[in-house]
């Protein structure tokens, strides 16, 4: 009905009708261009996510018909699953130390690389290389490297009089080995820091120098505040990445998360539940808990970021 | 006074170089050890004190390692998956990015925010249902499971290409429009040639991701005839467990790493440049 009225009104105003039609056609074309993404979003992202959410309330093991069990999976995970508790502890410890160490190391490397010396290009490349090579190959090298009996690391330690542990076989050292390994993958973060550093205007340092600031003060009062948005960005992407660490621990422990579950990272536990024991409902619940943890953590960090992240735009308001 | 200052500066430079060199040595040592071990004869592997350099060298380790599994087939499979992934993901992302950067349609901004939001979702939430979806489609143990999803654009690439496109003057589009080009022709003839730098970055990224991917093949490819190089390399450890043949394992790891290293070596300024632009735009 309404359509017909509109049509009647438009007919005398021929000009408008053409521009309207043109607009509609442009919109149609727009959707056509982004259609691949829309289809992918529906079939490979939002669709599967909805399905996984529903599955997390079922007791589905691939062989049986999925039956609705309400919150039973979540209840079992939180109250009756000891490996889940261990895995959360292990993962939080890994995320905390791996992210903190990697942030500090990558920032220091970026600062070192930011000086105008010859050959920086080469060093930049060298530090980035471990991030280019596959996690599989790298992990195999580390297994060999960290071997308690004939690994080169313990040989180096023994040369300075330290009796090295069985890095990967001793539950109290295994997770630290993984954390140590993760620091070698800081290349990507380092490059982003480097880009951030190169965007700091030189005059800020000059005026700080006129005010008599020393090297440390320049870093603390100029570099850190201006770099803080980049630190926030790196921190969040690294935390998400650390929560999802899988390949290294899978290769190093032969998929076991051992010794004694000391390296049972969350992603590995989830993988085992889903693809080894085929407990799809239970594993879906685990996946959604992971999603919730990452989301809440990210929100908390964002919330607290206003106390330490400095945005130039805000400064202008004063 | 000035003398003192320049002296101080010189020392500073020396300290920096020393630091850079020693840290580089630490970063590169695992690789050096990998290649060195891959060339050692069996009795030298466990030599104590460890031998830094292999002597005599046993290049045959490489041939033996290659022949211990069907690595020729794995290589072919990996090249196939990587090649299609690059083609599909970069082409579709460029198309979608053009839509977001140059065309007006209702809901455009909200949809673009959704694109960015999908980058935050951990893949774990999607992997389990995808596995089931692919099982019904019959794509388990088929390379389709790793190739087809790439046809639908990659959020990170869409973002990257759109950002780049925003910097290209709109006058070019207008001029092409006057010459009678439709939007697809503008995209194909005007935009694509200008996008070469950012597309190169995307190609390198997709290459590294697909070549090094372990999780995807591990879940979707279970029969050996479909395996990729990463699965073969990982299996090397399990296969011979109990009596790990370290030199052969390191030889395979070296072969597997050499391709991304070469790609990186020849494209590093484009890759690092690409990352640096993304980093500074957040």
Coordinates of C-alpha atoms in Angstrom, one line a residue:
Chain A
X1 CA 0.0 0.0 0.0
X2 CA 2.6 2.4 1.1
X3 CA 4.8 1.5 -1.8
X4 CA 2.1 2.4 -4.2
X5 CA 1.6 5.8 -2.7
X6 CA 5.3 6.5 -2.8
X7 CA 5.4 5.5 -6.4
X8 CA 2.6 7.8 -7.2
X9 CA 4.3 10.7 -5.5
X10 CA 7.6 10.1 -7.2
X11 CA 6.4 9.8 -10.8
X12 CA 6.0 13.5 -11.4
X13 CA 9.4 14.1 -9.8
X14 CA 11.3 12.1 -12.3
X15 CA 14.7 13.5 -11.2
X16 CA 14.4 12.2 -7.6
X17 CA 13.3 8.8 -8.8
X18 CA 16.5 8.4 -10.8
X19 CA 18.7 9.4 -7.9
X20 CA 16.8 7.1 -5.6
X21 CA 17.3 4.2 -8.0
X22 CA 20.9 5.1 -8.3
X23 CA 21.3 5.1 -4.6
X24 CA 19.7 1.7 -4.3
X25 CA 21.9 0.4 -7.0
X26 CA 25.0 1.7 -5.3
X27 CA 23.9 0.0 -2.1
X28 CA 23.3 -3.2 -3.9
X29 CA 26.7 -3.0 -5.5
X30 CA 28.3 -2.3 -2.1
X31 CA 26.8 -5.4 -0.6
X32 CA 27.9 -7.3 -3.7
X33 CA 31.5 -6.3 -3.1
X34 CA 31.5 -7.3 0.6
X35 CA 29.4 -10.4 0.0
X36 CA 32.3 -12.8 0.4
X37 CA 32.9 -11.5 3.9
X38 CA 29.2 -11.6 4.8
X39 CA 28.9 -15.2 3.6
X40 CA 32.1 -16.2 5.4
X41 CA 30.9 -14.5 8.5
X42 CA 27.6 -16.4 8.4
X43 CA 28.9 -19.8 7.5
X44 CA 32.3 -19.9 9.1
X45 CA 32.0 -17.5 12.1
X46 CA 28.7 -16.5 13.6
X47 CA 26.9 -19.7 12.5
X48 CA 29.6 -22.0 14.1
X49 CA 29.7 -19.8 17.2
X50 CA 26.0 -20.1 17.7
X51 CA 26.2 -23.8 17.2
X52 CA 29.0 -24.1 19.6
X53 CA 27.1 -22.1 22.2
X54 CA 24.1 -24.4 21.9
X55 CA 26.4 -27.5 22.0
X56 CA 27.9 -26.3 25.2
X57 CA 24.6 -27.2 26.9
X58 CA 24.6 -30.7 25.5
X59 CA 26.4 -33.9 26.4
X60 CA 27.6 -34.7 22.9
X61 CA 30.4 -37.1 22.2
X62 CA 30.1 -37.4 18.4
X63 CA 28.8 -41.0 18.6
X64 CA 25.6 -40.3 20.5
X65 CA 22.7 -38.1 19.7
X66 CA 23.2 -34.7 21.4
X67 CA 21.0 -34.5 24.5
X68 CA 20.3 -31.3 26.4
X69 CA 21.9 -31.3 29.8
X70 CA 21.5 -27.6 30.8
X71 CA 24.4 -26.2 32.8
X72 CA 25.8 -29.6 33.6
X73 CA 28.9 -29.2 31.6
X74 CA 29.7 -25.8 33.2
X75 CA 28.9 -27.3 36.6
X76 CA 31.2 -30.2 36.0
X77 CA 34.0 -28.0 34.7
X78 CA 34.0 -25.6 37.7
X79 CA 33.3 -28.1 40.5
X80 CA 34.5 -31.6 39.5
X81 CA 37.3 -31.1 36.9
X82 CA 40.6 -31.1 38.6
X83 CA 42.5 -30.9 35.3
X84 CA 40.5 -27.8 34.5
X85 CA 41.6 -26.1 37.7
X86 CA 45.2 -27.1 37.2
X87 CA 45.1 -25.9 33.6
X88 CA 43.7 -22.5 34.6
X89 CA 46.5 -22.1 37.1
X90 CA 49.1 -23.2 34.6
X91 CA 47.7 -21.0 31.9
X92 CA 47.4 -17.8 34.1
X93 CA 51.0 -18.3 35.3
X94 CA 52.2 -18.8 31.7
X95 CA 50.2 -15.8 30.4
X96 CA 51.4 -13.5 33.1
X97 CA 55.1 -14.3 32.9
X98 CA 55.3 -14.8 29.2
X99 CA 53.5 -11.5 28.4
X100 CA 55.4 -9.5 31.0
X101 CA 58.8 -10.8 30.0
X102 CA 58.1 -10.5 26.3
X103 CA 56.8 -6.9 26.7
X104 CA 59.9 -5.8 28.5
X105 CA 62.3 -7.6 26.2
X106 CA 60.6 -6.4 23.0
X107 CA 60.5 -2.8 24.3
X108 CA 64.2 -2.9 25.2
X109 CA 65.1 -4.4 21.9
X110 CA 63.1 -1.8 20.1
X111 CA 64.8 1.0 22.0
X112 CA 68.2 -0.5 21.2
X113 CA 67.2 -0.8 17.5
X114 CA 65.8 2.8 17.4
X115 CA 69.3 4.4 17.6
X116 CA 70.7 5.7 14.3
X117 CA 73.6 3.4 13.9
X118 CA 74.8 1.5 10.9
X119 CA 73.6 -2.0 10.4
X120 CA 70.3 -1.6 12.3
X121 CA 68.5 -3.2 9.3
X122 CA 70.5 -6.3 9.8
X123 CA 69.9 -6.5 13.5
X124 CA 66.2 -5.8 13.1
X125 CA 66.1 -8.8 10.7
X126 CA 68.0 -11.1 13.0
X127 CA 65.7 -10.4 15.9
X128 CA 62.7 -11.0 13.7
X129 CA 63.8 -14.3 12.3
X130 CA 62.5 -16.6 15.2
X131 CA 59.0 -15.2 14.5
X132 CA 59.2 -16.2 10.9
X133 CA 60.1 -19.8 11.3
X134 CA 57.4 -22.4 12.1
X135 CA 56.5 -23.2 15.7
X136 CA 56.9 -26.8 14.9
X137 CA 60.5 -26.7 13.8
X138 CA 61.4 -24.2 16.5
X139 CA 59.9 -26.4 19.2
X140 CA 61.8 -29.5 18.0
X141 CA 65.0 -27.5 18.3
X142 CA 64.2 -26.5 21.8
X143 CA 63.4 -30.1 22.8
X144 CA 67.0 -30.9 21.8
X145 CA 68.4 -27.8 23.2
X146 CA 66.8 -28.2 26.7
X147 CA 67.5 -32.0 27.1
X148 CA 68.6 -32.6 30.7
X149 CA 71.4 -35.1 29.9
X150 CA 73.0 -33.8 26.7
X151 CA 71.3 -30.5 25.9
X152 CA 73.6 -27.6 25.1
X153 CA 71.9 -25.3 27.6
X154 CA 72.9 -27.4 30.5
X155 CA 76.4 -27.8 29.1
X156 CA 76.7 -24.0 28.9
X157 CA 75.4 -23.8 32.5
X158 CA 77.9 -26.4 33.7
X159 CA 80.7 -24.4 32.2
X160 CA 79.9 -21.6 34.7
X161 CA 79.5 -24.2 37.5
X162 CA 75.7 -24.6 37.5
X163 CA 74.1 -28.0 37.5
X164 CA 71.2 -27.5 35.2
X165 CA 67.8 -29.3 35.7
X166 CA 66.0 -31.6 33.4
X167 CA 64.2 -28.7 31.9
X168 CA 61.3 -30.4 30.2
X169 CA 61.1 -33.5 32.5
X170 CA 60.9 -31.7 35.8
X171 CA 57.4 -30.4 36.6
X172 CA 58.8 -27.4 38.4
X173 CA 60.9 -26.3 35.4
X174 CA 58.8 -27.4 32.4
X175 CA 56.5 -24.4 32.3
X176 CA 59.4 -22.0 32.7
X177 CA 61.0 -23.6 29.7
X178 CA 57.9 -22.7 27.7
X179 CA 58.0 -19.2 29.0
X180 CA 61.6 -18.9 28.1
X181 CA 60.9 -20.1 24.6
X182 CA 58.1 -17.6 24.1
X183 CA 60.5 -14.7 24.7
X184 CA 62.2 -15.7 21.5
X185 CA 59.1 -14.9 19.5
X186 CA 59.0 -11.2 20.4
X187 CA 60.0 -10.1 16.8
X188 CA 56.5 -9.0 15.8
X189 CA 55.9 -7.0 19.0
X190 CA 59.3 -5.4 18.7
X191 CA 58.6 -4.1 15.2
X192 CA 55.3 -2.5 16.4
X193 CA 57.2 -0.9 19.2
X194 CA 59.8 0.3 16.8
X195 CA 57.2 1.9 14.6
X196 CA 55.7 3.6 17.7
X197 CA 59.2 4.9 18.7
X198 CA 59.8 6.3 15.3
X199 CA 56.6 8.3 15.5
X200 CA 57.8 10.2 18.6
X201 CA 58.6 13.8 17.5
X202 CA 62.2 14.7 18.1
X203 CA 61.4 18.2 19.5
X204 CA 59.9 16.6 22.6
X205 CA 63.3 15.1 23.5
X206 CA 65.0 18.4 22.6
X207 CA 62.8 20.4 25.0
X208 CA 63.3 17.7 27.7
X209 CA 67.0 18.1 27.3
X210 CA 66.8 21.9 27.6
X211 CA 64.9 21.2 30.9
X212 CA 67.9 19.2 32.0
X213 CA 66.4 15.7 31.8
X214 CA 68.8 12.8 31.9
X215 CA 68.5 9.6 29.8
X216 CA 66.3 7.8 32.3
X217 CA 64.0 10.9 32.8
X218 CA 63.6 11.2 29.0
X219 CA 62.5 7.6 28.8
X220 CA 60.2 7.8 31.8
X221 CA 58.7 11.2 31.0
X222 CA 58.6 11.3 27.2
X223 CA 59.0 7.8 25.7
X224 CA 56.8 5.8 28.0
X225 CA 53.7 8.1 28.0
X226 CA 53.8 8.5 24.2
X227 CA 54.3 4.9 23.7
X228 CA 51.6 3.8 26.2
X229 CA 48.8 3.3 23.5
X230 CA 51.2 1.0 21.7
X231 CA 52.0 -0.8 24.9
X232 CA 48.3 -1.3 25.5
X233 CA 47.8 -2.7 22.0
X234 CA 50.7 -5.1 22.3
X235 CA 49.7 -6.2 25.7
X236 CA 46.2 -7.1 24.7
X237 CA 47.2 -9.0 21.5
X238 CA 49.9 -10.8 23.4
X239 CA 47.6 -11.9 26.2
X240 CA 45.1 -13.3 23.6
X241 CA 48.0 -15.0 21.8
X242 CA 49.4 -16.4 25.1
X243 CA 46.0 -17.8 26.1
X244 CA 45.9 -19.7 22.8
X245 CA 49.4 -21.1 22.8
X246 CA 49.2 -24.6 21.5
X247 CA 51.8 -25.8 18.9
X248 CA 54.8 -25.4 21.2
X249 CA 53.4 -27.3 24.1
X250 CA 51.8 -29.9 21.9
X251 CA 55.1 -30.7 20.2
X252 CA 57.2 -30.5 23.3
X253 CA 55.0 -32.7 25.5
X254 CA 53.8 -35.0 22.7
X255 CA 50.3 -33.6 23.3
X256 CA 50.3 -34.8 27.0
X257 CA 50.7 -31.5 28.8
X258 CA 53.1 -33.3 31.1
X259 CA 55.1 -33.8 33.2
X260 CA 52.2 -34.2 35.8
X261 CA 50.1 -31.7 33.9
X262 CA 52.6 -29.0 34.7
X263 CA 52.3 -27.6 31.1
X264 CA 48.6 -28.3 30.6
X265 CA 47.9 -25.0 28.9
X266 CA 44.2 -24.3 28.3
X267 CA 44.3 -24.6 24.6
X268 CA 45.9 -28.0 24.8
X269 CA 43.3 -29.3 27.3
X270 CA 40.5 -28.0 25.1
X271 CA 42.1 -29.8 22.1
X272 CA 42.3 -33.0 24.0
X273 CA 38.7 -32.9 25.2
X274 CA 37.4 -32.1 21.7
X275 CA 39.6 -34.1 19.3
X276 CA 41.1 -36.9 21.4
X277 CA 38.1 -37.8 23.6
X278 CA 35.5 -36.3 21.2
X279 CA 33.6 -34.7 24.0
X280 CA 32.3 -32.0 21.8
X281 CA 29.7 -30.6 24.2
X282 CA 32.1 -30.4 27.1
X283 CA 34.8 -28.9 24.9
X284 CA 32.5 -26.3 23.6
X285 CA 31.7 -25.2 27.2
X286 CA 35.5 -25.0 27.7
X287 CA 35.9 -22.9 24.6
X288 CA 33.2 -20.4 25.8
X289 CA 34.8 -20.2 29.2
X290 CA 38.1 -19.3 27.4
X291 CA 36.2 -16.7 25.4
X292 CA 34.7 -15.2 28.6
X293 CA 38.1 -15.1 30.4
X294 CA 39.7 -13.3 27.5
X295 CA 36.8 -10.9 27.1
X296 CA 36.7 -10.1 30.8
X297 CA 40.5 -9.7 31.0
X298 CA 40.5 -7.4 28.0
X299 CA 37.7 -5.3 29.4
X300 CA 39.5 -5.0 32.8
X301 CA 42.7 -3.9 31.1
X302 CA 40.8 -1.3 29.0
X303 CA 39.1 -0.1 32.1
X304 CA 42.4 0.4 34.0
X305 CA 44.2 1.7 30.9
X306 CA 42.9 5.2 31.5
X307 CA 45.2 5.5 34.5
X308 CA 48.4 4.9 32.5
X309 CA 47.6 5.2 28.8
X310 CA 48.2 8.7 27.5
X311 CA 46.3 10.0 24.5
X312 CA 47.5 13.2 22.8
X313 CA 43.9 14.2 22.0
X314 CA 43.0 14.3 25.7
X315 CA 46.0 16.4 26.5
X316 CA 44.8 19.1 24.1
X317 CA 41.7 19.6 26.1
X318 CA 43.6 21.1 29.1
Chain B
X1 CA 84.6 19.6 27.0
X2 CA 83.5 18.7 23.5
X3 CA 86.2 16.1 23.4
X4 CA 84.7 14.4 26.5
X5 CA 81.3 14.5 24.9
X6 CA 82.4 12.8 21.7
X7 CA 84.3 10.3 23.6
X8 CA 81.3 9.4 25.7
X9 CA 79.2 9.1 22.5
X10 CA 81.8 6.8 21.0
X11 CA 81.7 4.6 24.1
X12 CA 77.9 4.6 24.0
X13 CA 78.0 3.4 20.4
X14 CA 80.4 0.6 21.2
X15 CA 78.3 -0.6 24.2
X16 CA 75.2 -0.6 21.9
X17 CA 76.9 -2.6 19.3
X18 CA 78.2 -5.1 21.8
X19 CA 74.7 -5.5 23.2
X20 CA 73.2 -5.9 19.8
X21 CA 75.7 -8.5 18.7
X22 CA 75.5 -10.6 21.9
X23 CA 71.6 -10.6 21.8
X24 CA 71.7 -11.5 18.1
X25 CA 74.0 -14.4 19.0
X26 CA 71.5 -15.6 21.6
X27 CA 68.6 -15.3 19.2
X28 CA 70.3 -17.1 16.5
X29 CA 71.9 -19.9 18.5
X30 CA 69.0 -22.3 18.4
X31 CA 69.1 -22.1 14.6
X32 CA 72.8 -22.5 14.5
X33 CA 72.4 -25.6 16.7
X34 CA 69.7 -27.0 14.5
X35 CA 71.8 -26.8 11.3
X36 CA 74.9 -27.9 13.1
X37 CA 73.2 -31.0 14.6
X38 CA 71.6 -31.8 11.2
X39 CA 75.0 -32.4 9.8
X40 CA 76.6 -34.4 12.5
X41 CA 77.4 -38.1 12.3
X42 CA 75.4 -40.3 14.7
X43 CA 78.2 -40.8 17.3
X44 CA 78.8 -37.0 17.5
X45 CA 75.3 -36.1 18.5
X46 CA 75.8 -37.0 22.1
X47 CA 79.5 -36.1 22.2
X48 CA 80.5 -34.5 25.5
X49 CA 81.6 -31.7 25.5
X50 CA 79.2 -30.9 22.6
X51 CA 80.7 -30.2 19.3
X52 CA 79.9 -26.8 18.0
X53 CA 80.7 -27.6 14.4
X54 CA 80.0 -30.9 12.7
X55 CA 83.1 -32.8 11.6
X56 CA 83.0 -34.9 9.7
X57 CA 79.8 -33.6 8.0
X58 CA 77.1 -36.1 7.1
X59 CA 75.0 -34.5 4.4
X60 CA 73.3 -37.8 3.9
X61 CA 71.2 -37.1 7.0
X62 CA 69.1 -34.9 4.8
X63 CA 68.4 -37.6 2.2
X64 CA 67.7 -40.2 4.9
X65 CA 65.3 -37.9 6.7
X66 CA 63.5 -36.9 3.5
X67 CA 63.0 -40.6 2.6
X68 CA 61.9 -41.7 6.0
X69 CA 58.4 -40.4 5.2
X70 CA 56.7 -39.2 2.0
X71 CA 58.0 -35.7 2.3
X72 CA 57.7 -35.1 -1.5
X73 CA 54.0 -35.6 -1.2
X74 CA 53.8 -33.4 1.9
X75 CA 55.7 -30.7 0.1
X76 CA 53.3 -30.9 -2.8
X77 CA 50.3 -30.7 -0.5
X78 CA 51.7 -27.8 1.4
X79 CA 52.4 -25.8 -1.7
X80 CA 48.9 -26.5 -3.0
X81 CA 47.3 -25.4 0.2
X82 CA 49.5 -22.4 0.6
X83 CA 49.1 -21.3 -3.0
X84 CA 45.3 -21.5 -3.0
X85 CA 45.2 -19.8 0.4
X86 CA 47.2 -16.9 -0.8
X87 CA 45.2 -16.4 -4.0
X88 CA 41.8 -16.8 -2.3
X89 CA 42.4 -14.8 0.9
X90 CA 44.1 -11.8 -0.8
X91 CA 41.7 -11.6 -3.7
X92 CA 38.6 -11.8 -1.6
X93 CA 40.0 -9.4 1.0
X94 CA 40.9 -6.8 -1.6
X95 CA 37.3 -7.0 -3.1
X96 CA 35.7 -6.6 0.3
X97 CA 38.1 -3.8 1.3
X98 CA 37.1 -1.9 -1.9
X99 CA 33.5 -2.2 -0.9
X100 CA 34.2 -0.8 2.5
X101 CA 36.5 1.9 1.4
X102 CA 34.7 3.2 -1.8
X103 CA 31.1 2.3 -1.8
X104 CA 28.2 3.7 0.2
X105 CA 25.6 1.4 1.6
X106 CA 23.4 1.4 4.8
X107 CA 25.1 -0.3 7.8
X108 CA 28.6 0.1 6.3
X109 CA 30.2 1.4 9.4
X110 CA 28.6 -1.1 11.8
X111 CA 29.6 -4.0 9.5
X112 CA 33.1 -2.7 9.4
X113 CA 33.2 -2.7 13.2
X114 CA 32.0 -6.3 13.1
X115 CA 34.9 -7.2 10.8
X116 CA 37.3 -5.7 13.3
X117 CA 35.5 -7.4 16.2
X118 CA 35.9 -10.9 14.6
X119 CA 39.7 -10.4 15.0
X120 CA 39.2 -10.7 18.7
X121 CA 37.3 -14.0 18.8
X122 CA 39.6 -16.9 19.8
X123 CA 39.5 -19.5 17.0
X124 CA 38.8 -22.2 19.6
X125 CA 35.2 -21.2 19.8
X126 CA 34.8 -21.8 16.1
X127 CA 37.1 -24.8 15.6
X128 CA 34.9 -27.4 17.2
X129 CA 31.7 -26.5 15.2
X130 CA 33.8 -26.1 12.0
X131 CA 35.1 -29.6 12.5
X132 CA 31.6 -30.9 12.7
X133 CA 30.5 -28.7 9.8
X134 CA 33.3 -30.0 7.6
X135 CA 32.6 -33.6 8.8
X136 CA 29.1 -33.3 7.4
X137 CA 30.4 -31.7 4.2
X138 CA 32.9 -34.5 3.8
X139 CA 35.8 -32.1 3.9
X140 CA 37.8 -33.9 6.7
X141 CA 40.9 -35.3 5.2
X142 CA 40.4 -33.0 2.3
X143 CA 42.4 -29.9 1.6
X144 CA 39.1 -28.1 0.9
X145 CA 38.8 -27.7 4.7
X146 CA 41.8 -25.4 4.7
X147 CA 41.3 -23.8 1.3
X148 CA 37.6 -23.0 0.9
X149 CA 37.3 -20.8 4.1
X150 CA 40.0 -18.5 2.6
X151 CA 37.5 -17.5 -0.2
X152 CA 35.7 -15.3 2.3
X153 CA 38.2 -12.7 3.2
X154 CA 40.5 -12.3 6.2
X155 CA 39.5 -9.6 8.7
X156 CA 43.1 -8.4 9.2
X157 CA 43.7 -8.1 5.5
X158 CA 40.4 -6.3 4.9
X159 CA 41.5 -3.8 7.6
X160 CA 45.0 -3.4 6.2
X161 CA 43.9 -3.0 2.6
X162 CA 41.0 -0.6 3.5
X163 CA 43.4 1.6 5.4
X164 CA 45.7 1.7 2.5
X165 CA 42.9 2.4 0.0
X166 CA 41.7 5.3 2.2
X167 CA 45.0 7.0 1.3
X168 CA 44.4 6.8 -2.5
X169 CA 42.7 10.0 -3.8
X170 CA 39.1 9.7 -4.8
X171 CA 39.7 11.8 -7.9
X172 CA 41.1 8.8 -9.6
X173 CA 37.8 6.9 -9.2
X174 CA 35.8 10.0 -10.4
X175 CA 38.0 10.3 -13.5
X176 CA 37.6 6.6 -14.3
X177 CA 33.8 6.9 -13.7
X178 CA 33.7 9.8 -16.3
X179 CA 35.5 7.5 -18.7
X180 CA 32.7 5.0 -18.3
X181 CA 34.2 2.5 -15.9
X182 CA 31.9 0.7 -13.6
X183 CA 32.9 -0.1 -10.0
X184 CA 34.4 -3.5 -10.8
X185 CA 36.5 -2.0 -13.6
X186 CA 37.6 0.8 -11.2
X187 CA 38.6 -1.9 -8.7
X188 CA 40.3 -4.0 -11.3
X189 CA 42.0 -1.5 -13.5
X190 CA 42.7 1.5 -11.2
X191 CA 42.9 0.2 -7.7
X192 CA 44.6 -3.2 -8.0
X193 CA 47.8 -1.8 -9.6
X194 CA 48.0 0.8 -6.9
X195 CA 47.5 -1.7 -4.1
X196 CA 50.6 -3.8 -5.0
X197 CA 52.6 -2.8 -1.9
X198 CA 49.9 -3.7 0.6
X199 CA 48.9 -6.8 -1.3
X200 CA 52.5 -7.9 -1.2
X201 CA 52.5 -7.6 2.6
X202 CA 49.3 -9.7 2.7
X203 CA 50.7 -12.3 0.4
X204 CA 53.8 -12.7 2.6
X205 CA 51.7 -12.9 5.7
X206 CA 49.4 -15.5 4.3
X207 CA 52.4 -17.5 3.0
X208 CA 54.0 -17.6 6.4
X209 CA 50.7 -18.5 8.2
X210 CA 49.8 -21.3 5.8
X211 CA 53.2 -22.7 5.4
X212 CA 53.8 -22.8 9.2
X213 CA 50.2 -23.8 10.1
X214 CA 50.1 -26.7 12.4
X215 CA 46.8 -26.6 14.3
X216 CA 44.6 -26.5 11.1
X217 CA 46.2 -29.5 9.4
X218 CA 46.4 -31.4 12.7
X219 CA 42.6 -31.2 13.2
X220 CA 41.4 -31.5 9.6
X221 CA 44.0 -33.8 7.9
X222 CA 44.2 -37.2 9.5
X223 CA 45.3 -39.5 6.7
X224 CA 48.9 -39.4 5.7
X225 CA 48.2 -38.9 2.0
X226 CA 46.7 -35.5 2.8
X227 CA 49.4 -34.4 5.3
X228 CA 51.3 -31.2 5.1
X229 CA 55.0 -30.6 5.9
X230 CA 54.3 -29.4 9.4
X231 CA 52.5 -32.7 10.3
X232 CA 55.4 -34.7 8.8
X233 CA 58.0 -32.7 10.8
X234 CA 56.0 -33.1 14.0
X235 CA 55.5 -36.8 13.4
X236 CA 59.2 -37.3 13.1
X237 CA 59.4 -36.9 16.9
X238 CA 56.7 -39.5 17.7
X239 CA 57.7 -41.9 14.9
X240 CA 61.1 -42.6 16.3
X241 CA 60.3 -41.9 19.9
X242 CA 62.4 -43.9 22.3
X243 CA 65.3 -43.7 19.9
X244 CA 65.0 -40.1 18.5
X245 CA 67.2 -39.7 15.5
X246 CA 68.2 -36.2 16.4
X247 CA 70.4 -35.4 13.3
X248 CA 67.7 -36.5 10.9
X249 CA 65.0 -34.6 12.8
X250 CA 67.1 -31.4 12.8
X251 CA 67.7 -32.0 9.0
X252 CA 63.9 -32.0 8.3
X253 CA 63.4 -29.1 10.6
X254 CA 66.1 -27.2 8.7
X255 CA 64.5 -27.9 5.3
X256 CA 61.1 -26.9 6.6
X257 CA 62.4 -23.6 8.0
X258 CA 64.6 -22.7 5.0
X259 CA 61.7 -21.7 2.8
X260 CA 60.1 -19.1 5.1
X261 CA 63.5 -17.8 5.9
X262 CA 64.3 -17.3 2.2
X263 CA 60.9 -15.7 1.6
X264 CA 61.5 -13.4 4.6
X265 CA 65.0 -12.6 3.5
X266 CA 63.9 -11.4 0.1
X267 CA 60.9 -9.5 1.3
X268 CA 61.8 -8.3 4.7
X269 CA 61.6 -4.5 4.0
X270 CA 58.1 -5.0 2.6
X271 CA 57.0 -7.2 5.5
X272 CA 58.5 -5.1 8.3
X273 CA 57.3 -2.0 6.5
X274 CA 53.8 -3.4 6.3
X275 CA 53.8 -4.3 10.0
X276 CA 55.2 -0.9 10.9
X277 CA 52.4 0.9 9.1
X278 CA 49.8 -1.2 10.9
X279 CA 51.4 -0.7 14.2
X280 CA 51.5 3.0 13.9
X281 CA 47.9 3.3 12.8
X282 CA 46.4 1.6 15.9

